[in-house]
Amino acid sequence: MKRTVTASVIVAAFVAGASANGVAFDKPIKVDVVALPKDELNPDAKPKITCSRYPAFMVKEVDLGEVGAEKLALLAADAPCERTSERERVIADDTAGYLMGVSGGFVFFRAADGWSGGLPFVVYDAATGERLLDDSLDGDDFAAIRSGKAELTLDFRRVYTASCSLYLEGTGCAKAIAAETGLAPKQLPDCAAAYKAEIKRSPDHASEIEKLPSVVVYPVELVYAAGDTTRRPMDGLTTCKTPD
């Protein structure tokens, strides 16, 4: 049942979308914030609707104070900021927990929680509501974002979970990771320290820990163009960890 809005706060300003290291998403033309009624079972929460308006579209986020937004949706730029709207394209995606930012016609959503030390994210086409790509980011910032018509380039430290253990399987696993990521053998990290530290914490489970798939963090340039996504490893530090 639709809940009644009891308060409305209009925030009319160019809200900065910059990350901590200066990489900026597009700034909304306007952001509307509509307060929702308090939940007696969760009195500390501050439920609200946030509508970020861009020249060609609006992104709506309904946040009830739980982990992950209750609803994320794409609408027309001039659509009303309401909990349920006509012609909204709801983003029904397990990876999409909150709005991350916008670059051109690309909308970024991030996961509500991290995974294996990374922050999963997904990118949608604002015009069609189509899911374009997903990946996992080390930290919460991109090193660079460049977008154009149907083209997007991202520089970031990627968190890649392999299907094998570099510590246990050595060369065989290294070949599999190289084939999947494009990393050269000399770029692959030494995983011994990460596995040994985990084994030291849980010595009774050493044999299981040795088999855990390796998580490799490395700098990458991701390019999306004409429906295709390519990833090219870049020079820089490559590290290894065990999954959380």
Coordinates of C-alpha atoms in Angstrom, one line a residue:
M1 CA 0.0 0.0 0.0
K2 CA 1.3 3.4 -0.9
R3 CA 2.5 5.4 2.1
T4 CA 1.7 9.1 2.5
V5 CA 4.5 11.7 2.2
T6 CA 4.6 13.8 5.3
A7 CA 7.5 16.2 4.4
S8 CA 9.2 17.4 1.4
V9 CA 12.6 19.1 1.1
I10 CA 13.7 20.4 -2.2
V11 CA 17.4 20.6 -2.6
A12 CA 18.0 22.9 -5.7
A13 CA 21.7 23.0 -6.3
F14 CA 24.4 21.6 -8.4
V15 CA 25.4 18.7 -6.1
A16 CA 29.0 17.6 -6.6
G17 CA 29.4 14.0 -7.7
A18 CA 33.2 14.1 -7.1
S19 CA 34.9 11.2 -5.4
A20 CA 37.5 11.6 -2.7
N21 CA 40.4 11.6 -5.3
G22 CA 38.7 14.2 -7.6
V23 CA 37.1 12.0 -10.2
A24 CA 33.7 13.4 -10.9
F25 CA 30.4 12.0 -12.0
D26 CA 28.1 14.4 -13.7
K27 CA 26.4 16.9 -11.4
P28 CA 22.6 16.7 -11.2
I29 CA 20.7 19.7 -12.4
K30 CA 18.6 19.3 -9.3
V31 CA 18.1 16.9 -6.4
D32 CA 14.7 16.5 -4.7
V33 CA 14.6 14.8 -1.3
V34 CA 11.2 13.7 0.0
A35 CA 10.9 12.4 3.6
L36 CA 8.8 9.4 4.2
P37 CA 6.9 8.4 7.4
K38 CA 9.0 6.9 10.2
D39 CA 8.9 3.2 10.7
E40 CA 8.0 2.3 14.3
L41 CA 10.0 -0.9 14.1
N42 CA 13.1 1.0 12.9
P43 CA 12.9 4.4 14.7
D44 CA 16.5 5.4 13.9
A45 CA 16.0 5.1 10.2
K46 CA 15.4 8.2 8.1
P47 CA 13.3 6.9 5.2
K48 CA 13.3 9.1 2.1
I49 CA 13.1 9.3 -1.6
T50 CA 16.0 11.0 -3.5
C51 CA 15.4 12.1 -7.1
S52 CA 18.5 13.1 -8.9
R53 CA 17.6 15.0 -12.1
Y54 CA 19.8 15.2 -15.2
P55 CA 19.0 16.9 -18.5
A56 CA 17.5 13.8 -20.2
F57 CA 16.4 11.6 -17.3
M58 CA 15.9 11.2 -13.5
V59 CA 17.3 8.5 -11.2
K60 CA 15.0 7.7 -8.2
E61 CA 16.2 6.0 -5.0
V62 CA 13.8 4.9 -2.3
D63 CA 15.8 4.4 0.9
L64 CA 14.0 3.0 4.0
G65 CA 17.1 2.8 6.1
E66 CA 17.7 -0.9 5.5
V67 CA 20.7 -2.4 3.7
G68 CA 20.2 -1.5 0.1
A69 CA 17.6 0.8 -1.4
E70 CA 14.0 -0.5 -1.5
K71 CA 13.7 0.8 -5.1
L72 CA 15.9 2.2 -7.8
A73 CA 14.3 3.5 -11.0
L74 CA 14.9 5.5 -14.1
L75 CA 12.3 8.1 -15.1
A76 CA 11.8 11.2 -17.3
A77 CA 13.7 14.2 -16.2
D78 CA 10.5 16.1 -15.1
A79 CA 8.8 13.1 -13.4
P80 CA 7.3 13.7 -10.0
C81 CA 9.4 12.6 -7.0
E82 CA 7.1 9.9 -5.7
R83 CA 7.5 6.5 -4.2
T84 CA 5.6 4.9 -7.1
S85 CA 5.5 6.6 -10.5
E86 CA 4.0 5.8 -13.9
R87 CA 6.4 4.8 -16.6
E88 CA 9.3 4.2 -14.3
R89 CA 12.0 1.7 -15.3
V90 CA 12.7 -0.2 -12.1
I91 CA 16.3 -1.5 -11.7
A92 CA 15.7 -5.0 -10.5
D93 CA 19.3 -6.1 -10.1
D94 CA 21.0 -8.0 -7.2
T95 CA 24.1 -5.9 -7.6
A96 CA 22.4 -2.5 -7.6
G97 CA 22.1 -1.4 -4.0
Y98 CA 22.4 2.4 -4.3
L99 CA 23.0 5.0 -6.9
M100 CA 26.7 5.6 -7.4
G101 CA 26.7 8.3 -10.1
V102 CA 26.0 9.3 -13.7
S103 CA 28.3 9.9 -16.6
G104 CA 26.6 11.0 -19.8
G105 CA 24.0 8.4 -20.6
F106 CA 25.5 5.8 -18.3
V107 CA 24.1 5.2 -14.8
F108 CA 26.3 3.5 -12.2
F109 CA 24.8 1.6 -9.3
R110 CA 26.9 0.0 -6.5
A111 CA 26.3 -3.0 -4.3
A112 CA 24.9 -2.5 -0.8
D113 CA 27.8 -4.5 0.6
G114 CA 31.4 -5.3 -0.5
W115 CA 32.5 -8.7 -1.7
S116 CA 36.0 -10.2 -1.3
G117 CA 37.4 -6.8 -0.5
G118 CA 35.8 -5.2 -3.6
L119 CA 32.8 -3.0 -4.3
P120 CA 30.7 -4.6 -7.0
F121 CA 29.1 -2.1 -9.4
V122 CA 26.8 -2.3 -12.5
V123 CA 26.3 0.2 -15.3
Y124 CA 22.9 0.8 -17.1
D125 CA 21.9 2.7 -20.2
A126 CA 19.7 5.6 -19.0
A127 CA 17.8 5.8 -22.3
T128 CA 16.9 2.1 -22.6
G129 CA 17.2 0.8 -19.0
E130 CA 19.5 -1.9 -20.4
R131 CA 22.2 -3.5 -18.1
L132 CA 25.5 -2.9 -19.9
L133 CA 28.3 -4.2 -17.7
D134 CA 29.3 -5.1 -14.2
D135 CA 32.6 -5.4 -12.3
S136 CA 34.2 -5.0 -8.9
L137 CA 36.1 -2.0 -7.7
D138 CA 38.9 -1.8 -5.1
G139 CA 37.9 1.1 -2.8
D140 CA 35.1 3.4 -3.9
D141 CA 36.7 5.5 -6.5
F142 CA 37.5 5.3 -10.2
A143 CA 40.9 6.7 -11.3
A144 CA 39.2 8.1 -14.4
I145 CA 35.8 8.1 -16.2
R146 CA 35.4 9.1 -19.8
S147 CA 32.0 8.8 -21.6
G148 CA 30.7 9.7 -25.0
K149 CA 27.8 8.6 -27.2
A150 CA 27.5 4.8 -26.6
E151 CA 31.1 4.7 -25.4
L152 CA 32.5 4.5 -21.8
T153 CA 36.0 4.1 -20.5
L154 CA 36.9 3.5 -16.9
D155 CA 40.3 3.3 -15.2
F156 CA 40.2 1.6 -11.8
R157 CA 41.7 -1.1 -9.6
R158 CA 39.7 -4.2 -10.4
V159 CA 39.0 -7.0 -7.9
Y160 CA 39.0 -10.2 -9.8
T161 CA 38.1 -13.6 -8.1
A162 CA 39.8 -16.4 -9.9
S163 CA 38.4 -20.0 -10.3
C164 CA 41.6 -21.5 -8.8
S165 CA 44.2 -21.0 -6.1
L166 CA 47.5 -19.4 -7.2
Y167 CA 49.0 -20.6 -3.9
L168 CA 48.0 -24.2 -4.3
E169 CA 48.0 -24.7 -8.1
G170 CA 50.8 -22.4 -9.1
T171 CA 51.5 -22.4 -12.9
G172 CA 48.2 -24.0 -13.9
C173 CA 46.2 -21.3 -12.1
A174 CA 48.5 -18.6 -13.3
K175 CA 47.8 -19.6 -16.9
A176 CA 44.0 -19.6 -16.3
I177 CA 44.1 -16.1 -14.7
A178 CA 46.3 -14.8 -17.5
A179 CA 43.8 -16.1 -20.1
E180 CA 40.9 -14.5 -18.3
T181 CA 42.4 -11.1 -17.4
G182 CA 45.2 -10.5 -19.9
L183 CA 47.7 -10.2 -17.1
A184 CA 51.3 -11.2 -18.1
P185 CA 53.0 -13.8 -15.9
K186 CA 55.3 -11.1 -14.5
Q187 CA 52.3 -9.0 -13.4
L188 CA 50.8 -11.8 -11.3
P189 CA 51.2 -11.3 -7.6
D190 CA 52.8 -13.7 -5.1
C191 CA 49.9 -15.0 -3.1
A192 CA 52.0 -16.9 -0.4
A193 CA 51.8 -14.1 2.2
A194 CA 48.0 -13.8 2.0
Y195 CA 47.4 -17.5 2.3
K196 CA 49.9 -18.0 5.0
A197 CA 48.4 -15.2 7.1
E198 CA 44.9 -16.8 6.7
I199 CA 46.3 -20.2 7.6
K200 CA 48.0 -18.7 10.7
R201 CA 44.6 -17.3 11.8
S202 CA 42.8 -20.6 11.3
P203 CA 45.4 -23.4 11.4
D204 CA 42.8 -26.1 11.8
H205 CA 41.4 -25.2 8.4
A206 CA 44.7 -25.0 6.5
S207 CA 43.8 -27.5 3.8
E208 CA 40.6 -25.8 3.0
I209 CA 42.2 -22.3 3.0
E210 CA 44.9 -23.5 0.5
K211 CA 42.1 -24.4 -2.0
L212 CA 40.3 -21.0 -1.8
P213 CA 40.2 -19.1 -5.1
S214 CA 42.7 -16.3 -5.3
V215 CA 41.4 -12.7 -5.4
V216 CA 43.7 -10.6 -7.6
V217 CA 43.5 -6.8 -7.5
Y218 CA 45.1 -5.0 -10.5
P219 CA 44.8 -1.7 -12.4
V220 CA 42.6 -2.0 -15.5
E221 CA 41.2 0.1 -18.3
L222 CA 37.6 -1.0 -19.1
V223 CA 36.2 0.1 -22.5
Y224 CA 32.5 -0.3 -23.4
A225 CA 31.7 0.5 -27.1
A226 CA 29.0 -0.7 -29.5
G227 CA 27.8 -3.3 -27.0
D228 CA 31.2 -4.9 -26.4
T229 CA 33.3 -4.7 -23.2
T230 CA 37.0 -5.1 -23.2
R231 CA 39.4 -4.9 -20.2
R232 CA 43.1 -4.1 -20.6
P233 CA 45.5 -4.5 -17.7
M234 CA 47.6 -1.4 -16.9
D235 CA 50.9 -0.9 -15.3
G236 CA 50.8 -0.7 -11.6
L237 CA 50.7 -2.7 -8.4
T238 CA 49.0 -6.1 -8.5
T239 CA 48.1 -7.7 -5.2
C240 CA 46.6 -11.0 -4.0
K241 CA 44.2 -11.8 -1.2
T242 CA 41.9 -14.6 -0.1
P243 CA 38.1 -14.2 -0.4
D244 CA 36.2 -12.8 2.6

